[in-house]
XYZ file of N, CA and C in Angstrom:
441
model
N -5.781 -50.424 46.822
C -5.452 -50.288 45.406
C -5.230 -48.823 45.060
N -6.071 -47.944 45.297
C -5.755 -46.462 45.472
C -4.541 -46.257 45.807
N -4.221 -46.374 47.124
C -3.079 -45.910 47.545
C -2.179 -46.511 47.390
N -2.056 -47.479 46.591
C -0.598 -48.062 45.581
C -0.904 -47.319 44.655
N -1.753 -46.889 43.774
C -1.553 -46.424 42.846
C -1.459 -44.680 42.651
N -1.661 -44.494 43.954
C -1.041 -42.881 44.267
C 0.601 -43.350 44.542
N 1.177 -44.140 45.026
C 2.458 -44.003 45.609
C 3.087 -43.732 43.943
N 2.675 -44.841 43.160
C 3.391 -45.135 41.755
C 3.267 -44.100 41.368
N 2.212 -43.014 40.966
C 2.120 -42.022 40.645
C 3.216 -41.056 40.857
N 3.532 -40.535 42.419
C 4.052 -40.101 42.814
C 5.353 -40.428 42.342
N 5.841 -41.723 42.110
C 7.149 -42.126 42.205
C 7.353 -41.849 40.757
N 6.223 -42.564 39.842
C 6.871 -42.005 38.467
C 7.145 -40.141 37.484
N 6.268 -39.555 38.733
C 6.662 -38.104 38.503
C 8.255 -37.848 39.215
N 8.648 -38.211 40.310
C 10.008 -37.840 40.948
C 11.113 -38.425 40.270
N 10.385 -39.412 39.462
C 11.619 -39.851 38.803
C 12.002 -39.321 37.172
N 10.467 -38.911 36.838
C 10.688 -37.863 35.564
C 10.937 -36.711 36.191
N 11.427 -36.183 36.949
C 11.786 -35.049 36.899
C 13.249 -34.858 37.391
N 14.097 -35.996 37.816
C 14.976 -36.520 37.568
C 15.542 -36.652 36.074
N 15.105 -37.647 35.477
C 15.802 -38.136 34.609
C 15.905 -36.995 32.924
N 14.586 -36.803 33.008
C 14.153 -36.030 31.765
C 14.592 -34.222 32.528
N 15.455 -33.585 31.653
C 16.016 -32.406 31.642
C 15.180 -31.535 30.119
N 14.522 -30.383 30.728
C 13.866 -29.292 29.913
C 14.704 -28.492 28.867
N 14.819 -28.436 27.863
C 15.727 -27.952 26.905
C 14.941 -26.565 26.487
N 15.676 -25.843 26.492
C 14.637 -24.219 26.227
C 14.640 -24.010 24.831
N 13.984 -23.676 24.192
C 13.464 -23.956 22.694
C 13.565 -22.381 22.540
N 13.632 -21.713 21.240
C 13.369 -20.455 21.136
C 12.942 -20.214 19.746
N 11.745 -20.085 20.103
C 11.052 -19.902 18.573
C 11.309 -18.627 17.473
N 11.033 -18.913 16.530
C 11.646 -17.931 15.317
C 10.375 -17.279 15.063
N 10.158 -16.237 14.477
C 9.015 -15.739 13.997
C 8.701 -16.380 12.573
N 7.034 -15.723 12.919
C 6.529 -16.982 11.238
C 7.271 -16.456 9.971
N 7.485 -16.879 8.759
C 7.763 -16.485 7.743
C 6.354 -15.298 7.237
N 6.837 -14.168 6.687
C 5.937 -13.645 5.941
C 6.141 -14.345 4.757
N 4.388 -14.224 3.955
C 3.993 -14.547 3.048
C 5.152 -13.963 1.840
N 5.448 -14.957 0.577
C 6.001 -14.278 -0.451
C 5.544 -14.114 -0.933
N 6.033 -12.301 -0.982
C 5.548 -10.923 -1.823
C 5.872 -11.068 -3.159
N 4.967 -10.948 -4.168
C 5.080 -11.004 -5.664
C 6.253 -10.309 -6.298
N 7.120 -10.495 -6.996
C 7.838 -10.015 -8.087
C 7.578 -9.680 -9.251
N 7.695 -8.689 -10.303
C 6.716 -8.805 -11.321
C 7.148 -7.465 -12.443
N 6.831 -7.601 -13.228
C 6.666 -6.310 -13.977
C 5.383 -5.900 -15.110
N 5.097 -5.014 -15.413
C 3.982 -5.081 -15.624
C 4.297 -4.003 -16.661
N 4.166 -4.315 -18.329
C 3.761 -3.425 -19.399
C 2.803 -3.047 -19.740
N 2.648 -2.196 -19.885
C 1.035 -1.644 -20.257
C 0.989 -0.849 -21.432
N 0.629 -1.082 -22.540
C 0.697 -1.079 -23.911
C -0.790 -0.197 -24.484
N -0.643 1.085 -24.855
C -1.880 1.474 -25.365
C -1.641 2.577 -26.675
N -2.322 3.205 -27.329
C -2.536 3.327 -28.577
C -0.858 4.936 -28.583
N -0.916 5.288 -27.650
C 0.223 6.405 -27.927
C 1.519 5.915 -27.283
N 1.173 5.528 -25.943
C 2.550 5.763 -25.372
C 2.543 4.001 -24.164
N 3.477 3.396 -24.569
C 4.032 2.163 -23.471
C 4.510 2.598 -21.835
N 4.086 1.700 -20.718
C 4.459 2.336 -19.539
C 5.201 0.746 -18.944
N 6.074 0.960 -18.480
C 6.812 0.271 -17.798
C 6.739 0.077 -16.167
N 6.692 -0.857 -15.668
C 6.505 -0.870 -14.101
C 7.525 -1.968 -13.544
N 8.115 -1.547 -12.897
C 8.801 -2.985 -11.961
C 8.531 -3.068 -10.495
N 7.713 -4.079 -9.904
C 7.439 -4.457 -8.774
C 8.221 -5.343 -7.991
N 9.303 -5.209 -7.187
C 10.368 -6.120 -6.365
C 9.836 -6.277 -5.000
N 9.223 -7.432 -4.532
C 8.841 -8.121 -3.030
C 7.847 -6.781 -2.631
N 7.021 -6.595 -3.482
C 5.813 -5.722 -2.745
C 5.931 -4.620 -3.409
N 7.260 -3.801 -3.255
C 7.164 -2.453 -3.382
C 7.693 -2.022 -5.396
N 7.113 -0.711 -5.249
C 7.337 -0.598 -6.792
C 8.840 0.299 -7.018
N 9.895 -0.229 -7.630
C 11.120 0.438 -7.286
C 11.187 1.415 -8.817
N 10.838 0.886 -9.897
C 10.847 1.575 -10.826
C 9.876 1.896 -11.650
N 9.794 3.171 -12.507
C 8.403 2.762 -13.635
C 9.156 4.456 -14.667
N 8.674 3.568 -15.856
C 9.032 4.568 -17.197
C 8.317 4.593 -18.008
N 8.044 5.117 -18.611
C 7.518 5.303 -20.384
C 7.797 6.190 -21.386
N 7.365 5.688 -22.509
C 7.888 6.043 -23.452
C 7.739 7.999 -23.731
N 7.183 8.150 -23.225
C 6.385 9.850 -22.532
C 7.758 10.127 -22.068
N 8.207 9.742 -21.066
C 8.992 10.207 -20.268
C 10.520 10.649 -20.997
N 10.436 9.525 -22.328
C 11.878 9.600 -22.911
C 11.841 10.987 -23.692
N 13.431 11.681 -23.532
C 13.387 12.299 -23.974
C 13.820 13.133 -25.574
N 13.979 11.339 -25.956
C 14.273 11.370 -27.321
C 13.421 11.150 -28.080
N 12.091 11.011 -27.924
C 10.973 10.249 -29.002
C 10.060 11.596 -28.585
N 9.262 12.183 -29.324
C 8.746 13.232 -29.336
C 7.040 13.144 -30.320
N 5.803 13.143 -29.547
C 5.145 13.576 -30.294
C 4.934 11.521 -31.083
N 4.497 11.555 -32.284
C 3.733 10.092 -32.825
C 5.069 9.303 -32.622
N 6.210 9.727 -32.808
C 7.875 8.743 -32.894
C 7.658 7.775 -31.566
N 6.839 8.612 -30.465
C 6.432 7.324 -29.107
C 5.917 6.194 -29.547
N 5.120 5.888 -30.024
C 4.328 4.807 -30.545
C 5.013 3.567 -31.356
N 6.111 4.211 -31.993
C 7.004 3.256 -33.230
C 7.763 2.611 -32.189
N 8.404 1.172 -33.012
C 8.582 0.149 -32.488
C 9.929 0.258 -31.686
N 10.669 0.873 -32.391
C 12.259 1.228 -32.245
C 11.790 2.102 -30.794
N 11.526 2.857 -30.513
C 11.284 3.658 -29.575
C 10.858 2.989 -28.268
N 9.885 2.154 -28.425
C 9.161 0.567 -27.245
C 10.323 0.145 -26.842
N 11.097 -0.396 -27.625
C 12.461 -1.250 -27.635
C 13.422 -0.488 -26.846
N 14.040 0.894 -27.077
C 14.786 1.389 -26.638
C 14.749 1.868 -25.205
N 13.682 2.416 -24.994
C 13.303 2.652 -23.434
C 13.103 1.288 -22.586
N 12.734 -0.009 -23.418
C 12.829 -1.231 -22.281
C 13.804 -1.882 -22.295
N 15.007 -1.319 -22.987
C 16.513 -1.850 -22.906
C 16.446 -0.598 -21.920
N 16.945 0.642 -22.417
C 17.608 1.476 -21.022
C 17.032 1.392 -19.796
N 16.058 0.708 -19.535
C 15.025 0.921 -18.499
C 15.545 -0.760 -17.738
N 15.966 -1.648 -18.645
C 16.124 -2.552 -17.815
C 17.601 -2.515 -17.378
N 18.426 -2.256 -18.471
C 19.622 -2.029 -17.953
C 20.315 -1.457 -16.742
N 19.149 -0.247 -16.657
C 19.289 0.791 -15.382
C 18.620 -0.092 -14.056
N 17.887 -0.794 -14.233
C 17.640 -2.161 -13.189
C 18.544 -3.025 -12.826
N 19.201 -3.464 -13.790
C 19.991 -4.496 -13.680
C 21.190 -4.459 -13.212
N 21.546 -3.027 -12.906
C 22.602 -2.310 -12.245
C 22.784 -3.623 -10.650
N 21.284 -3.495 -10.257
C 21.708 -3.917 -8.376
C 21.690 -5.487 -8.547
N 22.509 -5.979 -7.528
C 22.902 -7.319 -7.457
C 21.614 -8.574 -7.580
N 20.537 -7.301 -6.128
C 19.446 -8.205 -6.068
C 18.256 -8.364 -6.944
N 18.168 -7.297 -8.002
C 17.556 -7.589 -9.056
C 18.088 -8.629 -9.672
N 19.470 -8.488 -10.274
C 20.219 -9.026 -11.609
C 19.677 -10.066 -10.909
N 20.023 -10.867 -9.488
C 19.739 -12.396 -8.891
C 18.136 -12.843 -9.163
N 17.434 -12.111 -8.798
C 15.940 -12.640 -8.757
C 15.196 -12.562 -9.921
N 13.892 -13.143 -10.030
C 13.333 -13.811 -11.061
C 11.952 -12.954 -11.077
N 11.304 -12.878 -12.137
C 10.204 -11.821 -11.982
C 9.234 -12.728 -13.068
N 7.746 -12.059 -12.632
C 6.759 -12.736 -13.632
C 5.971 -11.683 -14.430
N 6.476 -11.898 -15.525
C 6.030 -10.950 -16.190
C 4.454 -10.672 -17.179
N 3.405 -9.279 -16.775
C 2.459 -9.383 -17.099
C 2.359 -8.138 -18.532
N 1.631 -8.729 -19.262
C 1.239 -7.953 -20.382
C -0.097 -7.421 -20.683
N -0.326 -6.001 -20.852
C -1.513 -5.428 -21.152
C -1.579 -4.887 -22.361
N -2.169 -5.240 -23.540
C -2.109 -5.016 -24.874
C -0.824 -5.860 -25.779
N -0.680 -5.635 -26.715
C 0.548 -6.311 -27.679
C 1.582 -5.511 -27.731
N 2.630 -5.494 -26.658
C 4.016 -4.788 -27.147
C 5.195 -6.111 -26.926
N 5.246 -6.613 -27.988
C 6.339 -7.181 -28.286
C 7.830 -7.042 -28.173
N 7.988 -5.181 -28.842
C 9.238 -5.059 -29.140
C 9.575 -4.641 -26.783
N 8.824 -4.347 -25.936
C 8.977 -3.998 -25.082
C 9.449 -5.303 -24.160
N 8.925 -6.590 -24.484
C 9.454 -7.541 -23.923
C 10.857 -7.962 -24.417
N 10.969 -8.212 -25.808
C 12.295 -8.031 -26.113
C 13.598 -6.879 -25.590
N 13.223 -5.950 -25.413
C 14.079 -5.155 -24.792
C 14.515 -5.806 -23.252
N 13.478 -5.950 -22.960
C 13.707 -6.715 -21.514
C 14.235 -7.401 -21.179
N 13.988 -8.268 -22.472
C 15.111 -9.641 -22.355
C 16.570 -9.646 -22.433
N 16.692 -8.622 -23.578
C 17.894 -8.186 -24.355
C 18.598 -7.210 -23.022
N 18.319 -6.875 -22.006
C 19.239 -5.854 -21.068
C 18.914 -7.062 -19.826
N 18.401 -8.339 -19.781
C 19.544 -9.388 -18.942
C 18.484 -9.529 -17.848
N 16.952 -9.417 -18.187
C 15.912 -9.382 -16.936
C 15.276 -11.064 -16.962
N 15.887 -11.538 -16.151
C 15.204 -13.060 -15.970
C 13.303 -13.063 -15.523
N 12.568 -13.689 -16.255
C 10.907 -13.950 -15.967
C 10.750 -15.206 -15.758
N 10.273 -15.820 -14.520
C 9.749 -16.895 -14.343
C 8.442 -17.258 -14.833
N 7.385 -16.342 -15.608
C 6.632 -16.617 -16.328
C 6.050 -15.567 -16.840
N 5.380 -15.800 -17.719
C 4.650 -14.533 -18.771
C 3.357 -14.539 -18.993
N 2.853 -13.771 -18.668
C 1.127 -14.046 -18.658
C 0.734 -12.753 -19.683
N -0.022 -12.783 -20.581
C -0.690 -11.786 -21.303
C -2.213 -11.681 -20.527
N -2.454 -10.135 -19.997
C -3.707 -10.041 -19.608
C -4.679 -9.834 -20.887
N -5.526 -10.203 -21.016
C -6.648 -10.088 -22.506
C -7.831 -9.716 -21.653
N -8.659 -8.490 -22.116
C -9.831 -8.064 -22.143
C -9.317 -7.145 -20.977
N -8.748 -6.085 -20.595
C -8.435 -5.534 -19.239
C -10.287 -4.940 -19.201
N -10.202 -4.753 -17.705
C -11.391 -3.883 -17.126
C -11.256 -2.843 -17.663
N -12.651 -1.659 -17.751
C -12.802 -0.546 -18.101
C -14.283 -0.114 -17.402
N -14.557 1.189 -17.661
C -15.750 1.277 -16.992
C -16.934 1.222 -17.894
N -17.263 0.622 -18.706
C -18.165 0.021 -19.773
C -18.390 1.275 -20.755
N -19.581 0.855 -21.212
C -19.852 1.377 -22.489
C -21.025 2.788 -21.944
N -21.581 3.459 -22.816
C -21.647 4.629 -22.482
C -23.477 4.167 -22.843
N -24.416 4.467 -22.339
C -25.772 4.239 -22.052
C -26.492 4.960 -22.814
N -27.630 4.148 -23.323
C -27.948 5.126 -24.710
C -28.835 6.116 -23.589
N -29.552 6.980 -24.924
C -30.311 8.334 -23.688
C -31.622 7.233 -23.534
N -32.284 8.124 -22.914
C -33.550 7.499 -22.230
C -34.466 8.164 -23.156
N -35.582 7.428 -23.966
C -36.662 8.078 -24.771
C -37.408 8.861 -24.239
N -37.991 9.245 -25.237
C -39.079 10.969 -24.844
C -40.641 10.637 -25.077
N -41.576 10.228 -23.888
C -42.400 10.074 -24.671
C -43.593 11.325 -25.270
């Protein structure tokens, strides 16, 4: 019984290696993870900052500081928010692969007129998240009594 069942053995390997032909496969490398898209306003009592983040890296960032038409408290007013996140997106929207892709857009404080600009110079957001309560390094510790 053994040695019938070594012959079969034998016979059904010579004949798979016959019939069945090895096809060479060539594997692809893994996909990297997708890298966030995003932009990120950051809204505080003088001056708005602008950030654009494309597949990881940060390609642009402005604020209202930087412009050189608003001078001094005129940063803060609404017209001014607005105007730097129109020229700021516009000047984005220049490259193909921006204008194509989709970004998620995050908010730190209330600037309204800064998302509108955004919109208004042609920047597509696949979603909008307002951050509320950002981190800080707390509150300041009373003194220690004297006795």
């Amino acid at each position: 019984y053994q040695q019938l069942w070594r012959t079969h053995c034998a016979w059904s390997d010579i004949e798979m290696r016959t019939i069945v032909r090895a096809i060479p496969v060539r594997l692809l490398p893994p996909n990297p993870p997708a890298r966030p898209s995003f932009v990120v306003i950051n809204g505080s009592k003088n001056t708005t900052r602008i950030t654009c983040v494309h597949e990881g890296k940060v390609i642009a960032h402005t604020s209202t500081r930087r412009s050189k038409e608003y001078k001094g408290t005129e940063r803060r007013t609404a017209q001014a928010i607005y105007s730097v996140a129109l020229d700021f997106g516009r000047e984005l929207t220049r490259s193909k692969t921006i204008r194509s892709s989709l970004f998620d857009l995050r908010i730190h404080g209330l600037q309204k007129n800064a998302v509108l600009g955004l919109l208004d110079s042609g920047f597509q957001f696949n979603s909008i998240r307002e951050v509320k309560n950002p981190k800080f390094n707390g509150c300041r510790l009373r003194k220690p009594r004297r006795l």
